[in-house]
XYZ file of C-alpha atoms in Angstrom:
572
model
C 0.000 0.000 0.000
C 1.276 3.290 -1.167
C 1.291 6.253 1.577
C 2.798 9.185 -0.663
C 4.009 7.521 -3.685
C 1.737 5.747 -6.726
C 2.703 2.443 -6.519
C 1.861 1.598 -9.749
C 3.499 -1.874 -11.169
C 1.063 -4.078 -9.491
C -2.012 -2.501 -10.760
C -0.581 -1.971 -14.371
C -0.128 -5.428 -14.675
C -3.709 -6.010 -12.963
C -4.732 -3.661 -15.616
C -3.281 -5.880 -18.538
C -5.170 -9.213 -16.796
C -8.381 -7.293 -17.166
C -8.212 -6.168 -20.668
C -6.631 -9.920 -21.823
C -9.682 -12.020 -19.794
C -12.462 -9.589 -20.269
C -15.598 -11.052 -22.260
C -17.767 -8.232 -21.468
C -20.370 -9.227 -24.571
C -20.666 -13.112 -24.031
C -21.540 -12.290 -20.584
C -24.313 -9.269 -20.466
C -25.895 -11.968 -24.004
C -27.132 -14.849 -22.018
C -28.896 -13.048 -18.931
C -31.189 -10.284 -19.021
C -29.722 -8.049 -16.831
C -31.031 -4.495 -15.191
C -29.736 -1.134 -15.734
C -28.840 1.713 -12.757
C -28.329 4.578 -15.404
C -25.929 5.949 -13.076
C -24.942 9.014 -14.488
C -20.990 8.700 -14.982
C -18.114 10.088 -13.760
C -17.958 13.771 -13.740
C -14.460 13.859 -12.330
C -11.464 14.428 -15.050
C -8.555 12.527 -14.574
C -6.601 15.719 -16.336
C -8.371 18.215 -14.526
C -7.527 15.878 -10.555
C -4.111 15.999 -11.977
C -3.843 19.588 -12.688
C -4.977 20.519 -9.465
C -2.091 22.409 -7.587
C -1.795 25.015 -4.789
C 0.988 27.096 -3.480
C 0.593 26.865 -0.111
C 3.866 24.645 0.506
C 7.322 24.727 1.656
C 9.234 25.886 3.938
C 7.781 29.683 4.197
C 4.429 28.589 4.801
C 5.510 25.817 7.683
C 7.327 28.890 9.268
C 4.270 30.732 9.180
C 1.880 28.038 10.521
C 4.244 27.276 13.267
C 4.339 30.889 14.341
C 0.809 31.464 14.330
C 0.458 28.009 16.053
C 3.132 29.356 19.206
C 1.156 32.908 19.298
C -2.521 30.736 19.542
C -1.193 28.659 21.969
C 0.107 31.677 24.245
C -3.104 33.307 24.187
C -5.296 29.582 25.409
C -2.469 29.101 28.284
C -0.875 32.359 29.519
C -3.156 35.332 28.431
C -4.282 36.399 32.107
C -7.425 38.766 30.742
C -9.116 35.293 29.874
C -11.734 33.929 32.480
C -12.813 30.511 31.972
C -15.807 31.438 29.817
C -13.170 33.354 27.208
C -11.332 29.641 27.339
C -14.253 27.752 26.357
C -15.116 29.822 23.876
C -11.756 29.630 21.904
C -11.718 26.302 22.681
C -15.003 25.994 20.702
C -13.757 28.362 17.618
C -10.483 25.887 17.434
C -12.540 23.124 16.818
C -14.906 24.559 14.841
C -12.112 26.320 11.927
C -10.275 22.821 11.676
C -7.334 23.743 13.905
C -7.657 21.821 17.039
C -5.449 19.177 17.014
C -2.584 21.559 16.949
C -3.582 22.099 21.157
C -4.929 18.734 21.653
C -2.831 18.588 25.136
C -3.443 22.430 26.160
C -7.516 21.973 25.521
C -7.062 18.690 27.786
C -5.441 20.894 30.582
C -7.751 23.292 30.204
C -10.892 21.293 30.401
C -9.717 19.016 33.274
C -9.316 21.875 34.869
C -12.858 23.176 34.285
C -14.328 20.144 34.571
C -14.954 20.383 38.680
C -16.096 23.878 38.038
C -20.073 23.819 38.693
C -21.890 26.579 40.296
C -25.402 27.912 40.261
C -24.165 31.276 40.209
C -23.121 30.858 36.546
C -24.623 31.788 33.433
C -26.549 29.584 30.883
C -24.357 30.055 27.931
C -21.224 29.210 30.027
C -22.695 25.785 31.216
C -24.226 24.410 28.303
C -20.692 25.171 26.638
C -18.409 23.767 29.043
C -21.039 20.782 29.414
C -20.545 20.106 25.413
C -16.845 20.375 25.246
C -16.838 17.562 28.345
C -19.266 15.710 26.696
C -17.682 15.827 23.225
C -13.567 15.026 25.369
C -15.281 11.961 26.605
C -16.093 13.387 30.453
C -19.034 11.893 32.210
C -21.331 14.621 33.056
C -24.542 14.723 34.411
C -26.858 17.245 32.690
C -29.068 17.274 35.871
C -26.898 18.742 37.906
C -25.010 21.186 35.465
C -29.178 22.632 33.608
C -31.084 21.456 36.997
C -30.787 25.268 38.251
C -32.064 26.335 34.542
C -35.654 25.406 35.629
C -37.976 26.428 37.545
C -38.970 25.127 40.628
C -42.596 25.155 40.351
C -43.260 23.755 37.121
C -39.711 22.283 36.803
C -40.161 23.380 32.921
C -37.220 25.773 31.824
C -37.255 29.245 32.964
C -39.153 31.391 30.010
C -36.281 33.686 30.915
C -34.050 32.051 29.576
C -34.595 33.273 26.471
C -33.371 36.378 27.250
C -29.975 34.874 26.350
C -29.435 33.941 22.987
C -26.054 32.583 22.820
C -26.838 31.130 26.095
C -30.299 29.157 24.380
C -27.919 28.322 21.404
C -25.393 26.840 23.380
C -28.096 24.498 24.998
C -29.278 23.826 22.017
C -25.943 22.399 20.671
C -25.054 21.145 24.088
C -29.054 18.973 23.694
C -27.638 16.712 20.889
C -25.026 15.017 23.321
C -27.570 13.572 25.107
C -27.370 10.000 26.089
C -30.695 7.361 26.282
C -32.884 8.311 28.989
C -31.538 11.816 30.024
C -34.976 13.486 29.414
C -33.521 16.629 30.738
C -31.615 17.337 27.609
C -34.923 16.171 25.065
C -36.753 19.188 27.299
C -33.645 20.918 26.406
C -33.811 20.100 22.544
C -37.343 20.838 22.394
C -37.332 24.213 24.362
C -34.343 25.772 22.486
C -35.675 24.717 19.040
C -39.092 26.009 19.872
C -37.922 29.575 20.934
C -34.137 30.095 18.738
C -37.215 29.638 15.532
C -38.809 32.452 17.125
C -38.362 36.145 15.115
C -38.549 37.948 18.051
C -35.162 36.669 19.758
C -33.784 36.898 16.552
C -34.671 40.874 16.775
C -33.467 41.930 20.072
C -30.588 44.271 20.702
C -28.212 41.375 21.854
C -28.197 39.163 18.585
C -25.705 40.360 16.441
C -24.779 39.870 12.492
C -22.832 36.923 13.345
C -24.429 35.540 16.543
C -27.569 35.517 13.901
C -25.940 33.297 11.186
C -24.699 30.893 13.693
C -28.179 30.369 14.994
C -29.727 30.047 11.484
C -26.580 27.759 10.935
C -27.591 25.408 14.152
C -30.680 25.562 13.269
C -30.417 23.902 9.564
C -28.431 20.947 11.252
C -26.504 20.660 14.970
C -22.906 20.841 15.369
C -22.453 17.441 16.360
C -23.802 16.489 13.541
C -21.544 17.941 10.922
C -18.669 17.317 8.790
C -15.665 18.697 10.470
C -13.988 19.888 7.083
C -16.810 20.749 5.501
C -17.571 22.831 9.036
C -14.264 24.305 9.113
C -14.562 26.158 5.178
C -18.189 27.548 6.578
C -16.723 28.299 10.170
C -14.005 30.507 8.343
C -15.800 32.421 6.075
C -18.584 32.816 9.000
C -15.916 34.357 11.213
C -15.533 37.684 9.515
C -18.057 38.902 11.281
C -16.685 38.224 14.568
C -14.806 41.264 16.067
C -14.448 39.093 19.039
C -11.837 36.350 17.253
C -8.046 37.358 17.860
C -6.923 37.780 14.585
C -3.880 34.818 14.755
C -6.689 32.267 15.427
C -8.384 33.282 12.201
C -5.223 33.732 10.270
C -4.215 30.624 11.506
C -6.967 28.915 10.131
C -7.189 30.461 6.936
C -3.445 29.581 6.313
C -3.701 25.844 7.558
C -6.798 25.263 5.683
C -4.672 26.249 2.241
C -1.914 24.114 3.327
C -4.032 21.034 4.333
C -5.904 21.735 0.727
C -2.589 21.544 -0.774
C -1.565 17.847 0.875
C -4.742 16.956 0.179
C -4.745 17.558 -3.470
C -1.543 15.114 -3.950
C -3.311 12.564 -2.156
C -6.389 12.866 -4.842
C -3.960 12.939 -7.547
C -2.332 9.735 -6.398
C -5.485 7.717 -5.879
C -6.434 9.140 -9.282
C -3.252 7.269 -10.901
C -3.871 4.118 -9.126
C -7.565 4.104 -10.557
C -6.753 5.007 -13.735
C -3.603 2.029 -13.705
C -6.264 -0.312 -12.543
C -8.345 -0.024 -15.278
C -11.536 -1.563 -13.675
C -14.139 0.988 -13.962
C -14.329 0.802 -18.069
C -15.036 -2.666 -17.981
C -17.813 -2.652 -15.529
C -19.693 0.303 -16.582
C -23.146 -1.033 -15.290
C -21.379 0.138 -11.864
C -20.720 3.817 -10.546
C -17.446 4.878 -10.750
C -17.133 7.600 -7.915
C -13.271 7.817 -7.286
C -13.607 11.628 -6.467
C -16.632 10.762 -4.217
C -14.882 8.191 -2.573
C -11.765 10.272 -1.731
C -14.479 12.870 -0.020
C -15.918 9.705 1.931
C -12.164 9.183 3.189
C -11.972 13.156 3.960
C -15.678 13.094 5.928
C -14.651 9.797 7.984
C -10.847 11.074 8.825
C -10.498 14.763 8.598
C -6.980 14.740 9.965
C -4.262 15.608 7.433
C -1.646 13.356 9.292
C -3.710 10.656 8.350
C -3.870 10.197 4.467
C -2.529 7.194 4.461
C -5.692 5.978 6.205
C -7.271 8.102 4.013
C -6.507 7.089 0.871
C -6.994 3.415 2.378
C -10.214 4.135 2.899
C -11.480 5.443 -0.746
C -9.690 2.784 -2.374
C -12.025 0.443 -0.121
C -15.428 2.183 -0.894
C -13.818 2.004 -5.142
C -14.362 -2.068 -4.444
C -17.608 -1.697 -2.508
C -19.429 0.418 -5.097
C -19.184 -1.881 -7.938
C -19.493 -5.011 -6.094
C -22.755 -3.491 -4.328
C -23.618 -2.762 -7.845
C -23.070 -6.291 -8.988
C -25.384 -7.745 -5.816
C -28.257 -5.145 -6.340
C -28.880 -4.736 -10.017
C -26.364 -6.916 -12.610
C -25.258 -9.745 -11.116
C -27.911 -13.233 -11.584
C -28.660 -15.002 -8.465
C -26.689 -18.402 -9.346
C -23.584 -15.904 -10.214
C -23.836 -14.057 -6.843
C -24.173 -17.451 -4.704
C -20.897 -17.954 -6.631
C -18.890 -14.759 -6.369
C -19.702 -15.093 -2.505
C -18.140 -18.527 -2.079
C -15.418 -17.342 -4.027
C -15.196 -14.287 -1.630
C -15.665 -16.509 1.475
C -12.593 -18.944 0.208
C -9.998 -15.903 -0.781
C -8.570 -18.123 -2.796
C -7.199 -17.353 -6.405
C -8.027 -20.878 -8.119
C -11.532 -20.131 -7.154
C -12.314 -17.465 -9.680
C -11.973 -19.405 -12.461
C -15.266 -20.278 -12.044
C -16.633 -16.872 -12.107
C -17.933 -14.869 -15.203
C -15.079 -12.586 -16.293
C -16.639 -9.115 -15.133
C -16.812 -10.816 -11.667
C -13.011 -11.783 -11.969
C -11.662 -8.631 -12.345
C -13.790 -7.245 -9.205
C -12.130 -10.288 -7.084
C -9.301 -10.060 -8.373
C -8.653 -6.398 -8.269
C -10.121 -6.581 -4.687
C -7.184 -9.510 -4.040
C -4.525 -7.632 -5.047
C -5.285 -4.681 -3.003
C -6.514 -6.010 0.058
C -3.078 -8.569 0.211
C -1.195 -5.125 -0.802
C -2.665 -3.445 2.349
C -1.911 -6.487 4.278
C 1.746 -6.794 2.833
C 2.091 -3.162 4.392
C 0.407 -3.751 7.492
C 2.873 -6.841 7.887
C 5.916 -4.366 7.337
C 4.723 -1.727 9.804
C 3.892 -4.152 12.630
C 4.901 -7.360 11.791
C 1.547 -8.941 11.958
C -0.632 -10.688 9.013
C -4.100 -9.439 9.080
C -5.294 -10.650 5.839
C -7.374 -13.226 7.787
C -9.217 -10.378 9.357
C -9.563 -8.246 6.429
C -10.698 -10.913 4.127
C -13.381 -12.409 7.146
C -15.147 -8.919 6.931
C -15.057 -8.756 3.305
C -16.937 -12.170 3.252
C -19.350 -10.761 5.598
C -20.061 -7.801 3.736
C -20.580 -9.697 0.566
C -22.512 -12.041 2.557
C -24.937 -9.522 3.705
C -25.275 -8.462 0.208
C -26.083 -11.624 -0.862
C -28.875 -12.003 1.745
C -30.781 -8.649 0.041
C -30.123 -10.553 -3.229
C -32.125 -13.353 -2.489
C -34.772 -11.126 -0.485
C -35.178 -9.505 -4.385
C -34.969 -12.911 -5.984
C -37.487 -14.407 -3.919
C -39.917 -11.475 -3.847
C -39.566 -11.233 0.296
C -39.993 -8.030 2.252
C -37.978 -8.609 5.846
C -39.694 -7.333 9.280
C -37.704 -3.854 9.857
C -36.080 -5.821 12.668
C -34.545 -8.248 9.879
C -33.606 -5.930 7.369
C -31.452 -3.650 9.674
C -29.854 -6.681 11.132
C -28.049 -7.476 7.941
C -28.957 -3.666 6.570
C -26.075 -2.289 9.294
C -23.163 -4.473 7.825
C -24.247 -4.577 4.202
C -24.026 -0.430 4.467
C -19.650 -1.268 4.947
C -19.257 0.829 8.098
C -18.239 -2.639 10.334
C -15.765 -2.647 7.124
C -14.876 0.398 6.647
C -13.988 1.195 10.556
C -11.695 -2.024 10.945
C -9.642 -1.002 8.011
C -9.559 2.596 9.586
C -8.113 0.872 12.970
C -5.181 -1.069 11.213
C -4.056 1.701 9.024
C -4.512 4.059 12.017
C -3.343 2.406 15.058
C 0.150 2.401 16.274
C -0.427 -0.647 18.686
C -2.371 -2.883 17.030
C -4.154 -4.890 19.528
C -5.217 -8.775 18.258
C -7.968 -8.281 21.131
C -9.766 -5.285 19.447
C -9.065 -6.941 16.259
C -11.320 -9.857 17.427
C -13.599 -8.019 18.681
C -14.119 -5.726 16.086
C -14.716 -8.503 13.486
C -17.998 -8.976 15.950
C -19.626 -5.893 15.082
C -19.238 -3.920 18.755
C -21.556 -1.305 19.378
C -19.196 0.965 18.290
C -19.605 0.171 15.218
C -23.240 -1.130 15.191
C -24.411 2.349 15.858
C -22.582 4.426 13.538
C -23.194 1.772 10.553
C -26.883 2.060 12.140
C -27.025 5.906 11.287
C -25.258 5.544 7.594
C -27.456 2.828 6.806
C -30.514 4.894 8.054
C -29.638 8.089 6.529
C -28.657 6.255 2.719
C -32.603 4.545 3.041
C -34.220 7.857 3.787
C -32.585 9.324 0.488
C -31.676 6.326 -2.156
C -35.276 4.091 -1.141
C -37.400 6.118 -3.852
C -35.018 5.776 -6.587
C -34.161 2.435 -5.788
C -37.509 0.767 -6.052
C -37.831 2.473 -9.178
C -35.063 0.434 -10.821
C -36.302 -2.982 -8.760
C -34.058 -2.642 -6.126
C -35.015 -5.167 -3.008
C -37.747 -3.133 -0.640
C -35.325 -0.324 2.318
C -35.809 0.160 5.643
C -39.372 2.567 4.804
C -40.557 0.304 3.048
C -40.140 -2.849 5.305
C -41.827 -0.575 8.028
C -44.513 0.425 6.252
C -44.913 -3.607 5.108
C -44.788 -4.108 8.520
C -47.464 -1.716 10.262
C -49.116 -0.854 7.455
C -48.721 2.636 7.425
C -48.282 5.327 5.038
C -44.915 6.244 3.547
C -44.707 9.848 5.372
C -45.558 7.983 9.005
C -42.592 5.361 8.177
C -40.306 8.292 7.272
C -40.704 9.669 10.744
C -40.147 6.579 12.553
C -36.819 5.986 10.608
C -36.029 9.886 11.949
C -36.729 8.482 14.875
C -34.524 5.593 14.984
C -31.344 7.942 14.041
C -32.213 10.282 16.960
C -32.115 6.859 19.118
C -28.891 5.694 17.543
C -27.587 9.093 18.040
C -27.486 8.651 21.610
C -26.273 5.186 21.716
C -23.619 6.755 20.221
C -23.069 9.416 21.835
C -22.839 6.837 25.147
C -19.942 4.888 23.263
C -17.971 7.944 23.038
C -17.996 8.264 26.752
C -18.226 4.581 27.881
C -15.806 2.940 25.820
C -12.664 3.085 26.785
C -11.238 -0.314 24.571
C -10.867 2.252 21.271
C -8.413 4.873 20.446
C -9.917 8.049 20.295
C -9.130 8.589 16.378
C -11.445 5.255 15.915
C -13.916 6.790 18.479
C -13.875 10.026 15.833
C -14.087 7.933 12.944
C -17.210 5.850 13.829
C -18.864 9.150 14.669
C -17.469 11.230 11.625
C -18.827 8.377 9.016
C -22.123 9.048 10.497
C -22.085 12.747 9.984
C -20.169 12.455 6.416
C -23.317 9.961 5.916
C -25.600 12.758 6.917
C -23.676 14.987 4.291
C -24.124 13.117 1.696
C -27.740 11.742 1.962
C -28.692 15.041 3.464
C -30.295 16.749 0.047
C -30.643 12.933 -1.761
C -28.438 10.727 -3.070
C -25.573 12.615 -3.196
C -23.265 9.812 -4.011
C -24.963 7.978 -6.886
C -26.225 11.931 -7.916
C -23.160 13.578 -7.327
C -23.534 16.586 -9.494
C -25.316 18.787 -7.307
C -24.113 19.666 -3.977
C -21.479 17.357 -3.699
C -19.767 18.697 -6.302
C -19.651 21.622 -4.730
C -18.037 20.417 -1.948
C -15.380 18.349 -3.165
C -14.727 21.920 -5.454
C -14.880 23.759 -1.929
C -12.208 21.305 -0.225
C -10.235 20.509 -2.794
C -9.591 22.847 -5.225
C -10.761 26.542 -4.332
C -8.579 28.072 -1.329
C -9.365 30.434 0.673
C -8.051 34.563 0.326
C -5.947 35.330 2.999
């Protein structure tokens, strides 16, 4: 596996098996086979590789660093701050992408604040330190930090409260860490969002220009819900209106956003190569070939530029998943899928010669990578994993196979049923054990087990992906004969109407939402950067699905993004 150089050889000559074994025509004559009419690939490979920026070197490292230094003198040694000042800069680093430059300073600085409870205290400084504990993994109990919030009659939150904008948006944000069964914070959630819609607090004297958009901004979709890169770009340009910002944490930003932009681009541009050498996508073209879409899956899942090795991992994982998923839900015939899965299940090379040719150069292609990453994994830590990679690759395809023959046999699952195999077939389980062996230092055999078990973890971010792809692919996936989503088994089900089915499914994410939420507090057998990863995939899910299909449609407002992230920078 290639972390910074295109290793090419391997997949040229994977490229020359393709074009010397496909049979493309004998194959698509003898079964009828359906049609996705994926739009293709908008994505140039000219225009990924002319993508440059120059916002590297030397000068620009100087710059960071100083700008980095002056940040972190102001969060530890400025004596004009108060604890609420903290927070709030604490807050702005996260938000503008820049955090993990004072990963040990914000630690100090929240164990430090973390004792530090009083009535006497405002709303807006509460519900702020309360989400920054939450969000660093603290255990803290909203009833005794918003207990003093309500009022002692009705025990319903004071009405003035909402007096205090920033204080009511702060709650508001703080609301979505709640775990299952803290009804404190759903009176929370439902209070804040009741009164923040109101135009009146939106008038007052103490809502400013900025104060304003950040409401609106909550409003559309909660913090802990969002993209962190996609956050940061927004957060930046948002912050021009904020007199109160020292001008070295914005310039800071600005400047590492470019730079990250810049190592991000090469890392496009190699996974670009390696597609291109591979030469898959042109000879399954029933299949959609997202590599740029991909690469911003990789981005949404791990933000962090130090890890684009992981990165890059990642997208070249979702490149196999696509057009196998493909092959399961609308090409492949039933007899050739119970094949392909055996084949799958058995990892072994001799076995494909009794697949169809388009289904040889998936496993095949798939082989060679997933022994490359394992071949690299071995050198880093002396361990061979391919057991473990290839056992989850069996169960995804497995899984896949299971919706085939729901299809095939005309069956529509309980909703129970369909999300038990719906929360693996969606590749998060997958996707986040990859992420641990290309991110961990310390490999543990113990969480590898485990992991290859589905932990909750896992169950519950996979549970929000898969939830959030239903509520926007389901329609347009019926509509080619795609087996029945997780609407549509509910509404089977109860019989109920589509729109009632809809809001359960809400439902269940708001549920899984807190079961996650409880993970990232409770679980202490993870690395945090895996904790951040299960949680990231489900907000990058949210991204994508959030205005439709976004991935199989990607000309809209994903292209936007990816243009956004990767190839405009920002004016400093």
């Amino acid at each position: 596996m290639s972390c910074g150089k295109s290793r090419s050889q391997s997949a040229c000559r994977l490229s020359k098996t393709i074009k010397s074994t496909f049979d493309h025509d004998h194959q698509k004559g003898s079964i009828d086979r359906r049609s996705a009419n994926y739009h293709p690939n908008i994505w140039d490979f000219d225009f990924i590789q002319s993508l440059k920026s120059d916002y590297k070197g030397e000068l620009y490292e100087k710059q960071r660093n100083k700008l980095v230094e002056s940040v972190r003198h102001i969060l530890l040694n400025d004596q004009n701050m108060g604890s609420l000042a903290k927070f709030e800069l604490i807050e702005a680093l996260q938000r503008l992408g820049i955090r993990y430059f004072f990963e040990e300073e914000i630690e100090k600085v929240l164990m430090n604040g973390h004792e530090i409870i009083t009535s006497k205290e405002g709303l807006h400084v509460a519900a702020l330190r309360f989400k920054l504990l939450r969000q660093q993994g603290y255990r803290v109990s909203p009833e005794d930090v918003f207990g003093v919030f309500k009022d002692t009659n009705s025990y319903c939150f004071k009405e003035s409260l909402c007096e205090d904008a920033k204080g009511m948006l702060s709650l508001y944000e703080a609301a979505h860490f709640a775990l299952e069964g803290e009804d404190i914070l759903e009176e929370a959630k439902a209070f804040t969002t009741k009164h923040l819609k109101e135009p009146y607090i939106k008038s007052t004297p103490t809502i400013d220009r900025h104060l304003a958009k950040l409401m609106n901004h909550s409003l559309e979709l909660p913090l802990r819900w969002r993209t962190p890169r996609v956050e940061a770009r927004w957060y930046i340009e948002a912050c021009v209106d904020d007199d109160s910002l020292h001008p070295d944490v914005l310039q800071l930003a600005k400047l590492n956003f470019n730079m990250v932009q810049a190592a991000q681009q090469e890392e496009l541009k190699e996974l670009s190569r390696w597609w291109k050498n591979l030469d898959l996508a042109s000879h399954v073209s029933f299949a959609r070939d997202r590599l740029v879409e991909n690469y911003f899956w990789g981005l949404g899942i791990i933000p962090d530029h130090r890890y684009g090795c992981c990165r890059i991992g990642i997208a070249k994982l979702i490149s196999f998943t696509t057009p196998i998923d493909d092959i399961y839900d609308i090409y492949g015939s039933l007899d050739e899928l119970e094949l392909f899965t055996s084949v799958i299940e058995s990892w072994d090379i001799k076995a494909m010669e009794k697949l169809p040719n388009y289904m040889k150069l998936c496993f095949l292609a798939l082989y060679n990578t997933i022994n490359e990453i394992s071949y690299f994994l071995l050198k880093k830590h002396g361990l061979d994993l391919v057991y473990y990679l290839k056992e989850m690759w069996a169960g995804i395809c497995k899984s896949y196979l299971v919706e085939a023959r729901w299809y095939h046999n005309k069956y529509t699952p309980s909703l129970e049923e369909y999300l038990e195999n719906g929360f693996i077939s969606i590749t998060a389980p997958l996707i986040l054990l990859h992420t641990y062996v290309l991110l961990q230092e310390d490999i543990s055999v113990e969480a590898l087990e485990y992991l290859t078990t589905h932990p909750k973890i896992a169950r519950w971010s996979a549970m929000i992906v898969r939830l959030y792809n239903d509520l926007a692919t389901s329609t347009d996936e019926l509509g080619r004969g795609d087996v029945h989503k997780s609407i549509q088994c509910y509404m089977h089900e109860k019989g109920v109407t589509e729109e009632i089915a809809r809001d359960h499914i809400k439902n269940l994410i708001m549920e899984a939402w807190k079961r996650l939420n409880k993970e990232q507090i409770e679980n202490s057998l993870w690395p945090k950067a895996l904790i951040d990863a299960a949680i990231n995939f489900a907000r990058a899910a949210q991204l994508m699905y959030q205005d439709g299909d976004g991935y199989g449609v990607s000309n809209g407002s994903t292209k936007s993004w990816v243009l956004e992230l990767l190839a405009e920078p920002l004016i400093l």
